[in-house]
PDB file of C-alpha atoms in Angstrom:
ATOM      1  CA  UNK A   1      79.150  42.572  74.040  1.00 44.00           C
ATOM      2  CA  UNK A   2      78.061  40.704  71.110  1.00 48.00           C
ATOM      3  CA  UNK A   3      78.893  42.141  67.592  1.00 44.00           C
ATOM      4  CA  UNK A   4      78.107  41.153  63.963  1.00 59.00           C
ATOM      5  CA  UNK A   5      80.468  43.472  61.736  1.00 65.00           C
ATOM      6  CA  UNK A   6      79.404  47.066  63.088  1.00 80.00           C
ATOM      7  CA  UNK A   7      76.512  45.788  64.560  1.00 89.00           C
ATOM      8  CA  UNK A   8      76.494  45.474  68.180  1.00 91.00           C
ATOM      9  CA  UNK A   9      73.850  43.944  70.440  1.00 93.00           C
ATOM     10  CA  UNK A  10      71.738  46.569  72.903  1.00 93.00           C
ATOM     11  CA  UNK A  11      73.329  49.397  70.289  1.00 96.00           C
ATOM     12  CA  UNK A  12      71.030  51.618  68.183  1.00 97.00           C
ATOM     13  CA  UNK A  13      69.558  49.485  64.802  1.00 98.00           C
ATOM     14  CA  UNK A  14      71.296  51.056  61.579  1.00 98.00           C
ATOM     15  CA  UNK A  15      68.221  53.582  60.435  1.00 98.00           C
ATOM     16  CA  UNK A  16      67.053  52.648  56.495  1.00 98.00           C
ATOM     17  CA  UNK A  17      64.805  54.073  54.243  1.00 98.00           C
ATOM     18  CA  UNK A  18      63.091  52.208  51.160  1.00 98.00           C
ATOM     19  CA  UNK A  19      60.231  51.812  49.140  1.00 98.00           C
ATOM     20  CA  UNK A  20      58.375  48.714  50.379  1.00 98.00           C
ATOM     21  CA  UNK A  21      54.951  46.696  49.073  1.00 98.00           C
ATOM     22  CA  UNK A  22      52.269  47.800  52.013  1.00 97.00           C
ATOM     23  CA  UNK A  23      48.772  46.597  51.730  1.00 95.00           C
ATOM     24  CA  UNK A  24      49.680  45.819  47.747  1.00 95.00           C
ATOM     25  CA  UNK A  25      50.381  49.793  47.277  1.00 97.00           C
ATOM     26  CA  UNK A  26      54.310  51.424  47.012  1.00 98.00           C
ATOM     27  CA  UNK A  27      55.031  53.384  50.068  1.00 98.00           C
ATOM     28  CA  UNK A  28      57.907  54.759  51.705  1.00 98.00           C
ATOM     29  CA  UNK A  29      59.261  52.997  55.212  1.00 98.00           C
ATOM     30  CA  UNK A  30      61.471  54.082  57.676  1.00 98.00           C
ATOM     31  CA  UNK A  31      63.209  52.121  60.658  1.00 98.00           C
ATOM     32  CA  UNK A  32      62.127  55.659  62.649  1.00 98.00           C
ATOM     33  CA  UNK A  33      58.442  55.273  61.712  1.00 97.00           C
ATOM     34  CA  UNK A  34      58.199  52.568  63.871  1.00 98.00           C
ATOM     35  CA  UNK A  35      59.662  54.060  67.191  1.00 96.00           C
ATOM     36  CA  UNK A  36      57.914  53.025  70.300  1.00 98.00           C
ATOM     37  CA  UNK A  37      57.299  49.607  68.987  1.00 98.00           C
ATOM     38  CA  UNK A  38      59.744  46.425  68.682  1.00 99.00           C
ATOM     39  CA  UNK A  39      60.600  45.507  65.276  1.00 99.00           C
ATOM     40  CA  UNK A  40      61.454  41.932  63.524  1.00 98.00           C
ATOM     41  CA  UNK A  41      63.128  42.992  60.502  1.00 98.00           C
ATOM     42  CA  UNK A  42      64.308  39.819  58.317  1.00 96.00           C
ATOM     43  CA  UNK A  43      65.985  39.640  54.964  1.00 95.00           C
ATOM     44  CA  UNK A  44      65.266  36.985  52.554  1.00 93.00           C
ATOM     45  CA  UNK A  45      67.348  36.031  49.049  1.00 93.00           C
ATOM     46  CA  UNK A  46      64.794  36.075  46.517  1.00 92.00           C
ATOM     47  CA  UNK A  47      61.482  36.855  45.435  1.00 94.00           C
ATOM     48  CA  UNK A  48      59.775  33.578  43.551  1.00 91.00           C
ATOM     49  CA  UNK A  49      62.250  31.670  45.316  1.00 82.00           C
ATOM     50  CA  UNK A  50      60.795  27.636  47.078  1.00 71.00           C
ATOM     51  CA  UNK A  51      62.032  28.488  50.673  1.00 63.00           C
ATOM     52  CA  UNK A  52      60.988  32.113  50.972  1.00 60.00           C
ATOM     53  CA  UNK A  53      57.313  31.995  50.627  1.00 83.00           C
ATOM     54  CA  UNK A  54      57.045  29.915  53.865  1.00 84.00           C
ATOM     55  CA  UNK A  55      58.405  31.841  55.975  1.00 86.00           C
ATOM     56  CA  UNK A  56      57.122  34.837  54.814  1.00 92.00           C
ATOM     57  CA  UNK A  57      53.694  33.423  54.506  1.00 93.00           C
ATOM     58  CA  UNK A  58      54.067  32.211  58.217  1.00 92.00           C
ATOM     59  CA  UNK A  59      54.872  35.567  59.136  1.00 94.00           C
ATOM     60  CA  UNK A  60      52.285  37.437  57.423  1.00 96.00           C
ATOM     61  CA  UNK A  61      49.732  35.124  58.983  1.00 95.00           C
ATOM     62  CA  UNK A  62      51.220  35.657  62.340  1.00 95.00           C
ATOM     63  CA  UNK A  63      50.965  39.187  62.226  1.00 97.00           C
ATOM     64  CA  UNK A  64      48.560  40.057  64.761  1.00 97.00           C
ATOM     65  CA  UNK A  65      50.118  37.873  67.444  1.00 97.00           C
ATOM     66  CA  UNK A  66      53.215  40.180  66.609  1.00 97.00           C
ATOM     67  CA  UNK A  67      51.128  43.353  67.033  1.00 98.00           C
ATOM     68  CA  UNK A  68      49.777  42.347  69.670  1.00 98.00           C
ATOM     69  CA  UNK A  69      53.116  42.531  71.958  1.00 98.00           C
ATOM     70  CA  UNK A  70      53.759  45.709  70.663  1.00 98.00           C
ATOM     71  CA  UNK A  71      56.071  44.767  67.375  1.00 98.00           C
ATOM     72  CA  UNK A  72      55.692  45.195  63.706  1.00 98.00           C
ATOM     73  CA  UNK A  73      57.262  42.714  61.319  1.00 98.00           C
ATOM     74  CA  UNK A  74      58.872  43.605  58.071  1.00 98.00           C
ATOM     75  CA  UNK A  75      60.414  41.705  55.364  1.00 97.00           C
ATOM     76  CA  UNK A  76      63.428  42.605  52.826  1.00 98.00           C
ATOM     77  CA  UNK A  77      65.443  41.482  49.775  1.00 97.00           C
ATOM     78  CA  UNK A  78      67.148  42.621  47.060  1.00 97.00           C
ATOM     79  CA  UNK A  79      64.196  42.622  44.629  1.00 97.00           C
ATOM     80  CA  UNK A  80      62.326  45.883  43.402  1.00 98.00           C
ATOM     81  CA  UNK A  81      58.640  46.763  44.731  1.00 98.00           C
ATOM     82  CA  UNK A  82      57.822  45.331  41.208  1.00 98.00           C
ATOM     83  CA  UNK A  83      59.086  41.660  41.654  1.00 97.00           C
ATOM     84  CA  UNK A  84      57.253  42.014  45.504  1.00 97.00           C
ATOM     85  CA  UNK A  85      53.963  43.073  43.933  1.00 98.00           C
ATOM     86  CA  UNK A  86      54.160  40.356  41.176  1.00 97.00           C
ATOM     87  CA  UNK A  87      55.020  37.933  43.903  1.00 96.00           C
ATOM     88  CA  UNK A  88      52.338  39.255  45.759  1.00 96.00           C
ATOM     89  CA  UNK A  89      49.512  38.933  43.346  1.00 96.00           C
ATOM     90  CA  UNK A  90      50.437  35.695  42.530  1.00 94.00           C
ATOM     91  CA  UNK A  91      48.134  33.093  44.215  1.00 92.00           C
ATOM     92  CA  UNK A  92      49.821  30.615  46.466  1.00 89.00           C
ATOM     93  CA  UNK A  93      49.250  27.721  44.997  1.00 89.00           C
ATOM     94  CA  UNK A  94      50.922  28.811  42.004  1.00 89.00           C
ATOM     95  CA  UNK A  95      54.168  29.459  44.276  1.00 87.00           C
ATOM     96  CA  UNK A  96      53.149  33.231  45.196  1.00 91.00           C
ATOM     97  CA  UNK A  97      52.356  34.885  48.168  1.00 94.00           C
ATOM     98  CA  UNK A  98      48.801  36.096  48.450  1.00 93.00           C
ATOM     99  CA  UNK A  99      47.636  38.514  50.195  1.00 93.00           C
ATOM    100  CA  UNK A 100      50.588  39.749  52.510  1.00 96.00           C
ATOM    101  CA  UNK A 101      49.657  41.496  56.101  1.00 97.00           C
ATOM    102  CA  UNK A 102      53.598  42.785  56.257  1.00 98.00           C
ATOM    103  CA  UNK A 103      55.358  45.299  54.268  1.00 98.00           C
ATOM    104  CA  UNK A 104      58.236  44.285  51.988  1.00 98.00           C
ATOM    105  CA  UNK A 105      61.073  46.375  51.334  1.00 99.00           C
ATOM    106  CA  UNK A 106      62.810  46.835  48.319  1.00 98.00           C
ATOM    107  CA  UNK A 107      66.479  47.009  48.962  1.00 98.00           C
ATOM    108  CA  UNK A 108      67.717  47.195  44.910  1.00 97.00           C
ATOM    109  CA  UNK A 109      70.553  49.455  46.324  1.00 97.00           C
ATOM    110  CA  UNK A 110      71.868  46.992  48.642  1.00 98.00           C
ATOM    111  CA  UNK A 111      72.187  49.262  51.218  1.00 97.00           C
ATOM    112  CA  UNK A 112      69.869  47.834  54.081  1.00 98.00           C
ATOM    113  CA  UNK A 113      71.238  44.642  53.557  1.00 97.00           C
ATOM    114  CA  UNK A 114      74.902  45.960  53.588  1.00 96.00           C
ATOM    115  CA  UNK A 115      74.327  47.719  56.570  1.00 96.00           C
ATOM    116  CA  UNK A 116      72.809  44.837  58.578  1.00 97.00           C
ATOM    117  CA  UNK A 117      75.737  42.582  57.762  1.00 95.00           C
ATOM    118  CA  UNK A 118      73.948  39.948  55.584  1.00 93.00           C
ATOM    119  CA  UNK A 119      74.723  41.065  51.716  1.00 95.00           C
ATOM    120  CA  UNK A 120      76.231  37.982  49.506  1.00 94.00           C
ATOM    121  CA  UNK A 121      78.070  40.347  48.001  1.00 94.00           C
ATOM    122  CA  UNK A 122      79.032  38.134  45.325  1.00 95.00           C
ATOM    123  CA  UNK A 123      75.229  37.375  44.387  1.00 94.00           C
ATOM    124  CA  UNK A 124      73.837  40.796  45.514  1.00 95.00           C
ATOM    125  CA  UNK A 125      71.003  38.918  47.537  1.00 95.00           C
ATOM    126  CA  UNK A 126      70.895  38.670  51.411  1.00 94.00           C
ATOM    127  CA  UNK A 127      71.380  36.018  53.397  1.00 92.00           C
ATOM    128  CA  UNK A 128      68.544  35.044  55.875  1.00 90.00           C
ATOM    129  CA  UNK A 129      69.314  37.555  58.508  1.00 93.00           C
ATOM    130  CA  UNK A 130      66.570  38.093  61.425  1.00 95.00           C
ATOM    131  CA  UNK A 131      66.878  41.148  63.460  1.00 97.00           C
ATOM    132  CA  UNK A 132      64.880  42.104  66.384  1.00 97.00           C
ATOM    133  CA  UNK A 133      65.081  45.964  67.165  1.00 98.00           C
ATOM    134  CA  UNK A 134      63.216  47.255  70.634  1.00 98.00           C
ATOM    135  CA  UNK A 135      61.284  50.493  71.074  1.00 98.00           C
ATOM    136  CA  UNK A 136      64.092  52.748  71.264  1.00 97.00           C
ATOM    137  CA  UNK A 137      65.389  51.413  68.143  1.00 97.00           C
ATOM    138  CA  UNK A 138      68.417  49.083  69.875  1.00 98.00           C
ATOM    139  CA  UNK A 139      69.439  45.813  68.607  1.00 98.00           C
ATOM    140  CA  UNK A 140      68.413  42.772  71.030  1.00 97.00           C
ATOM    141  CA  UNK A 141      68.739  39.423  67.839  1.00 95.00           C
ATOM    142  CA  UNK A 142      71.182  39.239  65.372  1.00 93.00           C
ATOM    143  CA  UNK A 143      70.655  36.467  63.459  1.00 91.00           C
ATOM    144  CA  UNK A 144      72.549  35.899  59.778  1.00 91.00           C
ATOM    145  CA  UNK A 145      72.028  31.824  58.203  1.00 83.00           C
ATOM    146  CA  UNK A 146      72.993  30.449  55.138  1.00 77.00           C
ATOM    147  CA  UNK A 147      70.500  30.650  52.139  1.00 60.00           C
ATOM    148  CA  UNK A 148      69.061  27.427  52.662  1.00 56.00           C
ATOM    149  CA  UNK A 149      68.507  27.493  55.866  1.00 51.00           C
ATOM    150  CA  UNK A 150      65.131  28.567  57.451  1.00 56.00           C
ATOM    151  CA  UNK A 151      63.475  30.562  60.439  1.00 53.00           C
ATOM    152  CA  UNK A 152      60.962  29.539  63.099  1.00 56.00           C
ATOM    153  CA  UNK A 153      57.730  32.127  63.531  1.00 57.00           C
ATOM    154  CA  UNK A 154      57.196  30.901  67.117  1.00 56.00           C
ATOM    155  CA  UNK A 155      60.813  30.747  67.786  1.00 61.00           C
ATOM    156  CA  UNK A 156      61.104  34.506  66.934  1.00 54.00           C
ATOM    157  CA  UNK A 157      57.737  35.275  69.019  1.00 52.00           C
TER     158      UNK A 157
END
């Protein structure tokens, strides 16, 4: 059986609990909220960083093709809901995000990312880790890259 550190493929997702961005307002998430449905839960360095807003654009975009076959998407980093918000309301082409469709979680603690096995613990930012949780909360991807290296939306559809 595959395994990243304690994290084992087809074995239950490591539960978390964090304040995220949703819809531009602070709200509480919770792995468990979204039981029943398939999760892509991905970790990214940096807020206001060049590579990030991309991807994260890409998969706010996507969205709907996600729900769709049943699975939410959520993002996560190291920043506070503050630095998401500001990176939020920044327009795009002034290196922001816009208007996102997917919550972002704030994981200041460094807890989520510590527990998925992708915390550069001598930066205290993630790497880009892609996880894809099912509807009884198991892991089926574990995917941890090096900081400069990016993700594929229709690769993870």
């Amino acid at each position: 059986m595959a395994q990243v550190g304690n994290l084992q493929l087809t074995k239950p997702a490591p539960e978390f609990s964090a304040k995220a961005v949703v819809n531009g307002e602070f709200k509480d998430v919770k792995l468990s909220d979204y039981r029943g449905k398939y999760v892509v839960l991905f970790f990214y360095p940096l807020d206001f960083t060049f590579v990030c807003p991309t991807e994260i654009i890409a998969f706010s975009d996507r969205s709907e093709e996600f729900k769709s076959i049943n699975c939410e998407v959520l993002g996560c980093s190291t920043d506070s809901v503050y630095s998401h918000l500001a990176w939020i309301n920044t327009p795009r082409k002034q290196g922001g995000l816009g208007n996102m469709k997917i919550p972002l979680l704030a994981d200041k603690t460094m807890e989520i990312s510590r527990k998925y096995g992708c915390l550069k613990e001598d930066e205290g930012v993630a790497f880009r880790g892609l996880f894809i949780i099912d509807d009884k909360a198991n892991l089926r991807q574990i995917t941890i890259k090096e900081l400069p290296v990016g993700r594929s939306v229709d690769e993870t559809l």
